[in-house]
Coordinates of C-alpha atoms in Angstrom, one line a residue:
Chain W
M1 CA 4.1 -1.3 31.6
R2 CA 2.0 1.4 33.4
Q3 CA 1.8 3.5 29.8
V4 CA 1.0 0.6 28.3
I5 CA -1.9 0.2 30.3
R6 CA -3.1 3.4 30.6
N7 CA -2.6 4.0 26.5
P8 CA -5.8 4.2 25.0
G9 CA -5.1 3.1 21.6
I10 CA -3.3 0.0 22.9
L11 CA -6.3 -0.8 25.1
F12 CA -9.2 -0.9 22.4
G13 CA -6.9 -2.4 19.8
T14 CA -5.8 -5.1 22.0
A15 CA -9.4 -5.5 23.5
V16 CA -10.9 -5.6 19.9
I17 CA -7.9 -8.4 18.7
V18 CA -8.5 -10.4 21.8
F19 CA -12.4 -10.6 20.7
L20 CA -11.6 -11.1 17.1
I21 CA -9.0 -14.2 17.8
F22 CA -12.1 -15.3 20.5
V23 CA -14.2 -15.4 17.1
A24 CA -11.8 -17.1 15.1
V25 CA -10.8 -19.9 17.2
F26 CA -15.0 -20.9 17.9
A27 CA -16.5 -19.9 14.7
G28 CA -18.0 -23.0 14.8
F29 CA -19.5 -22.3 17.9
I30 CA -20.7 -18.6 17.4
A31 CA -21.7 -18.9 13.7
P32 CA -25.4 -19.2 13.7
H33 CA -25.2 -21.1 10.0
D34 CA -23.1 -23.0 7.6
P35 CA -20.9 -20.2 6.2
T36 CA -21.2 -21.7 2.5
E37 CA -24.9 -23.5 3.0
T38 CA -27.2 -22.1 0.3
H39 CA -30.6 -21.3 0.9
L40 CA -31.8 -19.7 -2.4
K41 CA -35.6 -19.6 -1.0
D42 CA -34.1 -16.9 1.2
R43 CA -31.7 -15.4 -1.0
L44 CA -30.7 -11.3 -0.6
S45 CA -33.0 -11.2 2.3
S46 CA -32.6 -8.1 4.4
P47 CA -31.2 -8.7 8.4
S48 CA -33.7 -10.7 10.8
S49 CA -33.9 -12.8 13.6
E50 CA -32.8 -15.8 11.5
Y51 CA -30.0 -14.1 9.7
P52 CA -29.1 -11.1 11.8
L53 CA -27.0 -9.6 8.8
G54 CA -29.0 -10.9 6.1
T55 CA -28.2 -13.3 3.2
D56 CA -26.3 -12.9 0.0
H57 CA -27.3 -13.9 -3.7
L58 CA -26.8 -17.6 -2.7
G59 CA -29.0 -17.3 0.4
R60 CA -25.5 -17.6 2.7
C61 CA -25.9 -16.2 6.3
I62 CA -23.6 -13.1 6.1
L63 CA -23.0 -12.8 9.7
S64 CA -21.5 -16.7 9.7
R65 CA -19.5 -16.2 6.4
I66 CA -18.1 -12.7 7.9
I67 CA -17.4 -15.0 11.4
Y68 CA -15.6 -17.8 9.5
G69 CA -13.9 -15.0 7.4
T70 CA -12.3 -13.8 10.6
R71 CA -10.0 -16.7 10.5
I72 CA -8.9 -16.0 7.0
S73 CA -8.0 -12.2 7.4
L74 CA -6.1 -12.8 10.5
S75 CA -4.2 -15.6 9.4
V76 CA -3.3 -14.0 6.0
G77 CA -2.0 -10.9 8.2
V78 CA -0.3 -12.5 11.0
L79 CA 1.7 -15.1 8.3
V80 CA 2.2 -12.5 5.8
I81 CA 3.9 -10.5 8.2
G82 CA 5.5 -13.1 9.7
A83 CA 7.2 -14.2 6.8
S84 CA 8.5 -11.1 5.8
L85 CA 9.7 -10.2 9.3
L86 CA 11.8 -13.3 9.1
L87 CA 13.1 -12.6 5.5
G88 CA 13.6 -9.1 6.4
L89 CA 15.6 -9.9 9.6
L90 CA 17.7 -12.6 8.0
L91 CA 18.7 -10.2 5.0
G92 CA 18.9 -6.9 6.9
T93 CA 21.2 -8.8 9.5
I94 CA 23.0 -10.1 6.7
A95 CA 23.7 -6.6 5.0
G96 CA 24.1 -4.4 7.5
Y97 CA 26.3 -6.8 9.6
Y98 CA 28.9 -8.2 7.2
G99 CA 28.7 -4.9 4.6
G100 CA 30.7 -4.7 1.6
I101 CA 29.7 -6.4 -1.4
I102 CA 26.7 -8.7 0.2
D103 CA 25.3 -5.0 1.8
D104 CA 25.4 -3.8 -2.0
L105 CA 23.7 -6.5 -3.4
I106 CA 21.0 -7.1 -0.8
M107 CA 20.1 -3.7 -0.6
R108 CA 20.0 -3.4 -4.6
I109 CA 17.6 -5.8 -4.6
V110 CA 15.5 -4.7 -1.9
D111 CA 15.7 -1.3 -3.9
G112 CA 14.4 -2.7 -7.2
F113 CA 11.0 -4.3 -5.1
L114 CA 10.8 -0.8 -3.2
A115 CA 10.7 1.0 -7.0
F116 CA 7.3 -0.7 -7.3
P117 CA 3.9 1.1 -6.0
S118 CA 3.7 -2.3 -3.6
M119 CA -0.4 -3.0 -5.1
F120 CA 0.8 -3.1 -8.6
L121 CA 3.8 -5.3 -7.8
A122 CA 1.4 -7.2 -5.2
L123 CA -1.4 -7.3 -8.3
A124 CA 1.2 -8.6 -11.0
I125 CA 2.5 -11.2 -9.1
A126 CA -0.4 -12.8 -8.1
G127 CA -1.9 -12.8 -11.4
A128 CA 1.2 -14.4 -12.8
L129 CA 1.1 -17.1 -10.4
G130 CA -2.4 -17.6 -10.8
P131 CA -6.1 -16.8 -8.6
S132 CA -5.5 -18.7 -4.8
L133 CA -4.7 -17.8 -1.3
T134 CA -1.5 -19.0 -1.3
N135 CA 0.0 -17.0 -4.1
L136 CA -1.9 -14.3 -2.8
M137 CA 0.4 -14.8 0.4
I138 CA 3.6 -15.2 -2.1
A139 CA 2.6 -11.8 -3.6
L140 CA 2.2 -10.2 -0.5
I141 CA 5.4 -11.3 1.3
V142 CA 7.6 -10.6 -2.0
V143 CA 6.4 -6.8 -1.4
E144 CA 6.6 -6.3 2.3
W145 CA 9.9 -8.1 3.3
T146 CA 11.7 -5.0 1.7
S147 CA 11.1 -2.4 4.2
Y148 CA 11.5 -4.6 7.0
A149 CA 15.3 -5.4 5.5
R150 CA 16.0 -2.0 5.1
V151 CA 14.8 -0.9 8.9
V152 CA 16.9 -4.0 10.6
R153 CA 20.0 -3.2 8.0
G154 CA 19.6 0.8 9.1
S155 CA 19.8 0.1 13.0
I156 CA 22.5 -2.6 12.8
L157 CA 24.5 0.0 11.3
S158 CA 23.7 2.6 13.9
I159 CA 24.5 -0.3 16.6
K160 CA 27.2 -2.2 15.4
D161 CA 30.2 0.5 15.9
Q162 CA 28.8 1.2 19.4
M163 CA 31.2 0.7 22.5
F164 CA 29.2 -1.7 24.0
V165 CA 29.0 -4.0 20.9
E166 CA 32.8 -3.2 20.7
A167 CA 33.3 -4.2 24.4
A168 CA 31.5 -7.6 23.7
R169 CA 34.0 -8.3 20.7
G170 CA 36.6 -7.4 22.8
L171 CA 36.0 -9.8 25.4
G172 CA 35.7 -12.7 22.9
A173 CA 31.9 -12.7 21.7
G174 CA 31.5 -14.3 18.8
D175 CA 28.8 -13.1 15.6
I176 CA 26.0 -15.0 16.4
Y177 CA 26.4 -14.4 20.0
L178 CA 26.8 -10.3 18.9
L179 CA 23.9 -10.4 17.0
T180 CA 21.3 -12.4 19.3
R181 CA 22.3 -10.6 22.5
H182 CA 22.9 -7.2 21.7
V183 CA 22.3 -6.1 18.2
L184 CA 19.0 -7.3 17.5
P185 CA 17.5 -6.3 20.6
N186 CA 17.9 -2.9 20.4
T187 CA 16.3 -3.2 16.8
L188 CA 13.1 -4.5 18.6
S189 CA 10.5 -1.9 19.1
P190 CA 10.9 -0.2 16.0
L191 CA 10.1 -3.8 14.6
I192 CA 7.1 -4.5 16.8
V193 CA 5.8 -1.0 15.9
M194 CA 5.8 -2.0 12.1
A195 CA 4.8 -5.3 12.3
T196 CA 1.7 -4.5 14.0
L197 CA 0.8 -1.4 11.6
G198 CA 1.7 -4.2 9.1
V199 CA -1.0 -6.7 10.1
G200 CA -3.3 -4.1 9.6
Y201 CA -2.3 -3.1 6.2
I202 CA -1.5 -6.6 4.6
I203 CA -5.5 -7.5 5.7
L204 CA -6.4 -4.1 4.0
T205 CA -4.4 -5.0 1.1
A206 CA -5.1 -9.0 1.3
A207 CA -9.0 -7.9 1.1
G208 CA -8.8 -5.7 -1.9
L209 CA -6.8 -8.2 -4.0
S210 CA -9.8 -11.0 -3.2
F211 CA -12.3 -7.9 -4.2
L212 CA -10.8 -8.1 -7.6
G213 CA -11.0 -11.6 -7.9
L214 CA -7.2 -12.6 -7.5
G215 CA -7.1 -14.3 -3.9
V216 CA -9.5 -16.4 -2.0
Q217 CA -11.9 -18.4 -4.4
P218 CA -15.6 -19.1 -4.1
P219 CA -17.5 -20.4 -2.0
T220 CA -14.4 -19.9 1.0
P221 CA -15.5 -17.0 3.2
E222 CA -13.4 -14.0 2.9
W223 CA -14.3 -10.3 3.6
G224 CA -12.9 -8.7 0.3
A225 CA -14.5 -11.0 -2.0
M226 CA -17.7 -11.2 0.0
L227 CA -18.0 -7.2 -1.0
N228 CA -17.1 -8.4 -4.3
D229 CA -20.2 -10.7 -4.1
G230 CA -22.4 -7.6 -3.4
R231 CA -21.7 -5.8 -6.1
L232 CA -24.3 -6.7 -8.5
F233 CA -26.9 -6.3 -5.8
M234 CA -26.2 -2.9 -4.6
R235 CA -29.4 -1.5 -5.3
S236 CA -31.2 -3.8 -4.0
A237 CA -29.5 -5.4 -1.1
P238 CA -26.9 -2.8 -0.1
H239 CA -26.2 -5.1 3.3
I240 CA -24.5 -7.8 1.6
M241 CA -21.5 -5.2 0.9
I242 CA -22.2 -3.2 4.0
F243 CA -21.4 -5.7 6.8
P244 CA -18.1 -7.2 5.2
G245 CA -16.5 -3.6 4.8
L246 CA -17.3 -2.8 8.3
A247 CA -15.7 -6.0 9.5
I248 CA -12.6 -5.2 7.1
M249 CA -12.5 -1.5 8.6
I250 CA -12.9 -2.7 12.5
T251 CA -10.3 -5.0 12.2
V252 CA -7.4 -2.7 10.6
L253 CA -8.3 0.1 12.8
A254 CA -7.6 -2.0 15.7
F255 CA -4.2 -3.2 14.3
N256 CA -3.6 0.3 13.7
F257 CA -4.7 1.8 17.1
L258 CA -2.3 -0.7 18.3
G259 CA 0.4 -0.2 16.7
D260 CA -0.1 3.8 17.1
G261 CA -0.6 3.5 20.7
L262 CA 2.8 1.2 21.0
R263 CA 5.0 3.8 18.9
D264 CA 4.2 6.4 21.4
V265 CA 5.0 4.0 24.0
M266 CA 8.5 3.0 22.5
D267 CA 9.4 5.9 20.6
P268 CA 11.5 7.6 23.3
R269 CA 11.5 11.1 21.2
L270 CA 7.5 11.1 21.1
K271 CA 7.3 10.4 24.7
Q272 CA 9.5 13.2 25.5
E273 CA 6.8 15.0 23.1
V274 CA 3.9 13.7 25.0
I275 CA 5.5 14.4 28.6
E276 CA 5.8 18.0 27.3
Chain Z
M1 CA 24.2 20.7 -6.5
L2 CA 24.7 19.5 -10.0
W3 CA 27.4 17.1 -9.1
Y4 CA 24.7 15.6 -6.7
I5 CA 21.9 15.4 -9.1
L6 CA 24.5 13.4 -11.2
R7 CA 25.4 11.2 -8.6
R8 CA 22.0 10.1 -7.8
V9 CA 21.5 9.6 -11.4
L10 CA 23.6 6.9 -11.8
L11 CA 22.7 5.2 -8.6
L12 CA 19.1 4.7 -10.3
L13 CA 21.3 2.5 -12.8
P14 CA 21.1 -0.6 -11.1
T15 CA 17.4 0.0 -9.7
L16 CA 16.5 0.4 -13.2
F17 CA 18.0 -2.6 -14.5
L18 CA 16.4 -4.6 -11.5
V19 CA 13.2 -3.3 -12.3
S20 CA 13.5 -4.0 -15.9
I21 CA 14.5 -8.2 -15.1
I22 CA 11.4 -8.1 -12.3
S23 CA 8.9 -6.8 -14.8
F24 CA 9.6 -8.7 -17.7
S25 CA 10.5 -12.0 -15.5
L26 CA 6.7 -11.9 -14.4
I27 CA 5.6 -14.1 -17.3
Y28 CA 7.9 -16.8 -16.4
I29 CA 6.5 -16.9 -12.9
T30 CA 3.4 -18.3 -14.6
P31 CA 2.8 -21.8 -14.0
G32 CA 2.6 -23.6 -17.7
D33 CA 3.3 -22.0 -21.1
P34 CA 1.7 -18.7 -21.9
A35 CA 1.2 -19.5 -25.4
E36 CA -0.8 -22.7 -24.4
I37 CA -3.0 -21.3 -21.9
L38 CA -4.0 -18.2 -24.2
L39 CA -4.8 -20.4 -26.8
T40 CA -6.6 -22.7 -25.1
G41 CA -10.3 -22.0 -25.5
P42 CA -13.3 -23.1 -23.6
G43 CA -14.1 -25.9 -25.6
G44 CA -11.0 -27.6 -25.2
G45 CA -7.0 -28.2 -25.6
A46 CA -5.2 -26.1 -28.0
D47 CA -4.2 -26.8 -31.5
P48 CA -0.3 -27.3 -31.1
K49 CA 0.3 -25.9 -34.3
A50 CA -0.9 -22.9 -33.6
V51 CA 0.8 -23.2 -30.2
E52 CA 3.5 -23.3 -31.9
E53 CA 3.1 -20.6 -34.4
F54 CA 2.3 -18.0 -31.7
R55 CA 5.1 -18.9 -29.8
V56 CA 7.5 -18.1 -32.7
R57 CA 5.8 -15.3 -33.5
M58 CA 5.8 -13.6 -30.0
G59 CA 9.6 -14.8 -29.8
L60 CA 8.2 -17.6 -26.8
D61 CA 10.7 -20.4 -28.5
Q62 CA 14.1 -18.2 -27.3
P63 CA 16.0 -19.0 -24.1
F64 CA 15.5 -16.5 -21.1
Y65 CA 18.4 -14.0 -21.6
I66 CA 17.8 -13.4 -25.6
Q67 CA 14.1 -12.7 -24.9
Y68 CA 15.0 -10.4 -22.2
L69 CA 17.6 -8.6 -24.1
R70 CA 15.5 -8.5 -26.9
W71 CA 12.8 -6.8 -25.3
L72 CA 15.1 -4.4 -23.2
N73 CA 16.3 -3.4 -26.7
D74 CA 13.1 -2.6 -27.7
V75 CA 12.0 -0.6 -24.7
L76 CA 14.9 1.4 -24.6
H77 CA 13.5 2.4 -28.5
G78 CA 10.0 3.2 -26.9
D79 CA 8.8 0.0 -28.0
L80 CA 6.7 -2.2 -25.0
G81 CA 5.5 -4.7 -27.9
Y82 CA 2.0 -5.3 -29.2
S83 CA -1.1 -7.0 -26.7
Y84 CA -2.2 -9.8 -27.0
M85 CA -5.6 -9.3 -27.4
T86 CA -5.8 -6.0 -29.4
D87 CA -2.4 -6.4 -31.7
Q88 CA -2.6 -2.2 -30.6
P89 CA 1.1 -1.0 -29.5
V90 CA 1.3 -1.7 -25.5
A91 CA 3.3 1.8 -25.3
D92 CA 0.3 3.8 -26.7
T93 CA -2.3 1.8 -24.3
V94 CA 0.0 2.3 -21.4
F95 CA 1.0 6.0 -21.9
G96 CA -3.4 6.8 -22.8
S97 CA -4.4 5.2 -19.9
F98 CA -1.6 6.8 -17.5
L99 CA -3.1 10.1 -18.7
S100 CA -6.8 9.6 -17.0
T101 CA -4.9 8.3 -14.0
L102 CA -2.9 11.2 -13.6
K103 CA -6.1 13.5 -14.1
L104 CA -7.6 11.4 -11.1
A105 CA -4.7 11.5 -9.2
A106 CA -4.1 15.7 -9.6
V107 CA -8.1 16.2 -8.3
S108 CA -7.4 13.5 -5.5
M109 CA -4.2 15.1 -4.6
V110 CA -6.0 18.7 -4.5
I111 CA -8.9 17.2 -2.4
A112 CA -6.6 15.6 -0.2
L113 CA -4.0 18.6 0.4
L114 CA -7.2 20.9 1.0
I115 CA -8.1 18.2 4.0
A116 CA -4.9 17.8 5.5
I117 CA -3.4 21.7 5.3
P118 CA -6.0 23.2 7.2
F119 CA -6.9 20.5 9.7
G120 CA -3.5 19.7 10.6
I121 CA -2.7 23.5 11.4
L122 CA -5.9 23.5 13.6
A123 CA -4.6 20.3 15.4
A124 CA -1.2 21.7 16.2
M125 CA -2.6 24.8 17.3
K126 CA -4.9 23.3 19.6
H127 CA -2.4 20.0 20.3
N128 CA -3.6 18.2 23.2
T129 CA -6.8 19.5 23.5
I130 CA -10.1 17.3 22.1
I131 CA -9.5 18.6 18.8
D132 CA -5.9 17.2 18.1
D133 CA -7.0 13.5 19.4
L134 CA -10.6 13.8 17.5
S135 CA -7.9 14.6 14.4
R136 CA -5.7 11.7 15.3
L137 CA -8.6 9.4 15.6
T138 CA -10.2 10.5 12.2
A139 CA -6.7 10.3 10.6
L140 CA -6.5 6.4 12.2
I141 CA -10.1 5.9 11.0
G142 CA -9.1 7.0 7.3
V143 CA -6.1 5.0 6.8
S144 CA -8.3 1.8 8.1
I145 CA -11.3 2.1 5.5
P146 CA -11.1 -0.2 2.7
N147 CA -10.9 2.1 0.3
F148 CA -13.3 0.0 -2.1
W149 CA -16.0 -0.1 1.0
Q150 CA -15.9 4.1 0.6
G151 CA -16.0 4.0 -2.7
F152 CA -19.1 1.5 -3.0
L153 CA -20.8 3.7 0.1
L154 CA -20.3 7.3 -1.7
I155 CA -21.8 5.4 -4.7
L156 CA -24.7 4.2 -2.7
I157 CA -25.4 7.8 -1.1
F158 CA -24.4 10.3 -3.9
S159 CA -25.3 8.4 -7.0
I160 CA -28.2 6.0 -6.1
Y161 CA -29.7 7.6 -3.5
L162 CA -29.4 11.4 -4.1
G163 CA -28.7 11.1 -7.6
W164 CA -26.2 13.6 -7.7
F165 CA -23.2 11.5 -9.4
P166 CA -23.0 9.1 -12.4
V167 CA -22.6 5.6 -10.6
A168 CA -19.4 5.0 -13.0
G169 CA -17.5 5.6 -16.1
Y170 CA -15.4 8.2 -17.4
G171 CA -18.0 10.2 -19.4
D172 CA -16.9 13.1 -21.7
G173 CA -12.8 12.8 -21.3
G174 CA -13.6 12.7 -17.5
D175 CA -15.3 15.4 -16.9
L176 CA -15.9 16.9 -13.3
K177 CA -19.2 14.9 -12.9
H178 CA -17.4 11.9 -13.5
I179 CA -14.0 12.5 -11.4
I180 CA -15.4 13.8 -8.4
L181 CA -16.6 10.2 -6.3
P182 CA -13.5 8.4 -7.3
A183 CA -11.0 11.5 -6.5
V184 CA -13.2 11.9 -3.3
T185 CA -12.2 8.4 -2.4
L186 CA -8.6 8.1 -3.2
G187 CA -8.5 11.7 -1.9
T188 CA -9.7 11.1 1.6
S189 CA -7.4 8.5 2.5
S190 CA -4.3 10.1 1.3
A191 CA -5.6 13.0 3.3
A192 CA -5.6 11.2 6.8
V193 CA -1.6 10.5 6.5
T194 CA -0.9 14.1 5.1
M195 CA -2.8 15.6 8.2
R196 CA -0.6 13.9 10.3
L197 CA 2.4 15.1 9.3
M198 CA 1.0 18.8 8.8
R199 CA 0.1 18.9 12.5
S200 CA 3.6 17.5 13.7
S201 CA 5.7 20.0 11.3
M202 CA 3.6 22.9 12.3
F203 CA 3.5 22.1 15.8
E204 CA 7.4 21.9 15.7
A205 CA 7.2 25.2 13.5
L206 CA 5.6 26.7 16.5
E207 CA 7.9 25.5 18.9
Q208 CA 10.9 27.9 17.8
D209 CA 12.2 30.7 18.6
Y210 CA 11.4 33.1 15.7
I211 CA 7.3 32.5 16.4
I212 CA 8.1 33.7 20.0
T213 CA 10.0 37.3 18.5
A214 CA 6.9 37.1 15.7
R215 CA 4.5 36.8 18.9
A216 CA 6.6 39.4 21.3
K217 CA 6.5 42.1 18.6
G218 CA 2.5 41.8 18.9
L219 CA 2.2 40.6 15.7
H220 CA -1.4 39.5 15.0
E221 CA -2.1 35.1 15.8
R222 CA -2.9 35.2 12.1
V223 CA 0.1 36.0 10.9
V224 CA 2.2 34.5 12.8
I225 CA 0.7 31.1 11.7
G226 CA 0.1 31.9 8.3
K227 CA 3.6 33.5 7.3
H228 CA 5.9 32.8 9.9
A229 CA 5.2 29.0 10.8
L230 CA 3.5 28.0 7.7
K231 CA 6.3 28.7 5.5
N232 CA 8.3 26.4 7.4
A233 CA 6.2 24.2 8.2
L234 CA 5.2 23.1 4.4
I235 CA 8.7 21.8 3.7
P236 CA 7.9 18.5 4.7
V237 CA 5.0 18.4 3.2
V238 CA 6.7 18.8 -0.1
T239 CA 7.8 15.2 0.4
M240 CA 4.6 14.2 1.1
I241 CA 3.4 14.9 -2.1
G242 CA 5.9 12.1 -3.5
L243 CA 4.4 9.9 -1.1
N244 CA 1.3 10.4 -2.2
A245 CA 2.0 9.9 -5.3
G246 CA 2.4 6.3 -4.3
F247 CA -0.6 6.4 -2.0
L248 CA -2.7 7.4 -5.2
L249 CA -1.0 5.1 -7.5
N250 CA -1.5 2.2 -5.4
G251 CA -5.4 3.1 -4.8
S252 CA -5.5 3.4 -8.8
P253 CA -6.4 -0.2 -9.1
I254 CA -9.4 -0.8 -7.2
I255 CA -10.7 2.9 -7.2
E256 CA -10.4 2.6 -11.3
V257 CA -12.5 -1.2 -11.1
I258 CA -15.0 0.2 -9.2
F259 CA -15.6 3.4 -11.0
A260 CA -14.7 2.1 -14.6
W261 CA -12.5 4.6 -15.1
P262 CA -9.6 3.7 -18.0
G263 CA -6.9 4.2 -16.1
I264 CA -3.6 2.5 -15.8
G265 CA -4.7 0.5 -12.8
R266 CA -7.7 -0.5 -14.5
L267 CA -5.6 -1.8 -17.7
V268 CA -3.4 -3.7 -15.3
V269 CA -6.0 -5.9 -13.9
S270 CA -8.1 -6.5 -16.9
S271 CA -4.8 -7.4 -18.6
I272 CA -4.2 -9.7 -15.7
Y273 CA -7.5 -11.3 -16.5
Q274 CA -6.8 -11.6 -19.8
R275 CA -3.2 -12.5 -19.3
D276 CA -1.9 -10.3 -21.7
Y277 CA 1.7 -10.7 -20.9
P278 CA 3.4 -7.7 -22.9
M279 CA 0.7 -5.3 -21.9
I280 CA 1.4 -6.5 -18.3
Q281 CA 5.1 -6.1 -18.3
G282 CA 5.0 -2.6 -20.3
S283 CA 2.1 -1.2 -17.6
I284 CA 4.5 -2.2 -14.3
L285 CA 7.2 -0.9 -15.9
F286 CA 5.8 2.1 -17.0
V287 CA 4.0 2.5 -13.8
A288 CA 7.6 1.4 -11.8
I289 CA 9.7 4.3 -14.1
I290 CA 7.2 6.9 -13.3
F291 CA 7.0 6.4 -9.4
L292 CA 11.0 6.2 -9.6
T293 CA 11.1 9.6 -11.4
V294 CA 8.5 11.0 -9.1
N295 CA 10.4 10.2 -5.7
F296 CA 13.7 11.3 -7.5
I297 CA 12.5 14.8 -7.9
V298 CA 11.0 14.7 -4.9
D299 CA 14.3 13.9 -3.8
I300 CA 16.0 16.8 -5.3
L301 CA 13.8 19.3 -4.5
Y302 CA 14.0 18.4 -0.9
T303 CA 17.3 18.8 -0.7
Y304 CA 17.2 22.5 -2.9
I305 CA 15.1 23.4 0.0
N306 CA 16.9 21.9 3.0
P307 CA 20.3 22.1 2.1
R308 CA 21.3 20.7 5.3
I309 CA 20.3 17.3 3.9
R310 CA 23.0 17.7 1.6
Y311 CA 25.5 17.7 3.7
E312 CA 24.3 15.5 6.1
A313 CA 24.9 13.1 3.1
G314 CA 28.4 13.4 3.5
D315 CA 29.1 15.0 0.2

């Protein structure tokens, strides 16, 4: 625990994430303007006291849109990773624990999905389903669950034949009991690290897909879509794309810092290297 | 070795089969009838006769498995069908745009390695110092920057303010002036990961006994690092080239859209906008096969360089 507190990455990452959650929850109180309200008289204006980060091509307050955008990015990241984790845990556990044909079948499916570069598969699925936030999340889950299934299966295979599991089985423990009490807790730490880094990656990818017009639809404030709005006004009003990009970077960086720090603390092999 | 390669090829077959099913099924997860959506103009509903005609012409009136088998048979003969939009053969368009992507990826890879190898070595030599921490921080920032944002910043600085490079486009067959900005955008993000890997493998190599021997012999530090350690440290970086290929491919849709680069990423995005299903299916399938092939070759190369893996794999 002391290591967790001392690790600067974990500290920084957690602080920023807590701040972002605060912003997302209290967006209604913090934001100076309504994020979708247009002020055509003030369109494309530079940062000022009225609009701290300026306005976009419809005169909407960029700061307010970024503040409300926190809600979308955080929830997409957490929901997609949560669902992928559940799916990966379920299928990975079944594959690893029961083995045989079931294992072969599940792992071949995993291989099939992993054969695509993830961005292309997500693009194609989100595109085929049609642009919407829900479809974007479905596409990201389809792409993401496979790596969790693989990791879960791998660690179950390495644990299930060890003595302590055998011993518990000898004492009459059932499958479900063995899995939840002995096998799964041992796969937890790599999963926590993966999931933390995964949230950052999903936020980045979701923003990218929304930037391409395949995610959140206007006028909902979303960071990637805001960047896309700013494209045409890059010369006259670069602030439209600078600030949402900064928001994406800081958020993703926070999750990467936290995940990287957690890996140092949780992975005993790396810990040794640090101690040396 | 030959037996090992053969076995790996056989293991690829079920994956390829699944990849083809996933690629083909994309048209089926679309809500509604593709023919109807495609023929519905801005003015209103599609002419039912035209829709029926289109469905028969494109074979969309057949059951799923017949359509799939027909498509698969064509694919195996190198025919990916015809674009709904241009009536051009999909295979030609896909291959042509892939060459543009390949060009961009090659330059990006060179940029990535030029950054990653020296800085990775430096971080390993100065490990646990401020330089090492800085390299780690830079790498974390590198993977956290949205590449579409980074692309815009580069355009803003180097094209709009300084006027050194064109804003976007392919120029004269993708000349140097046009390739620099997209390649730097793609290359720097993959450099971040490669640099960390270079650092850890260099660090490991420096711990080996033969390095102590080399130093004890009184060899110059430059020779120790450059000749003895680097040779061994570069082995994992070879696999990294495979990983980088995935990284570069994943970045291509967004980067190519921003820089108007006529590659396969932009082709997929525009086919999605136009609902050009044969083009989407063909390009997704093609990209997956390229990706599988690259990983396969890297795997084989890696086993060749490092025979320990072959035996560990239980052969």
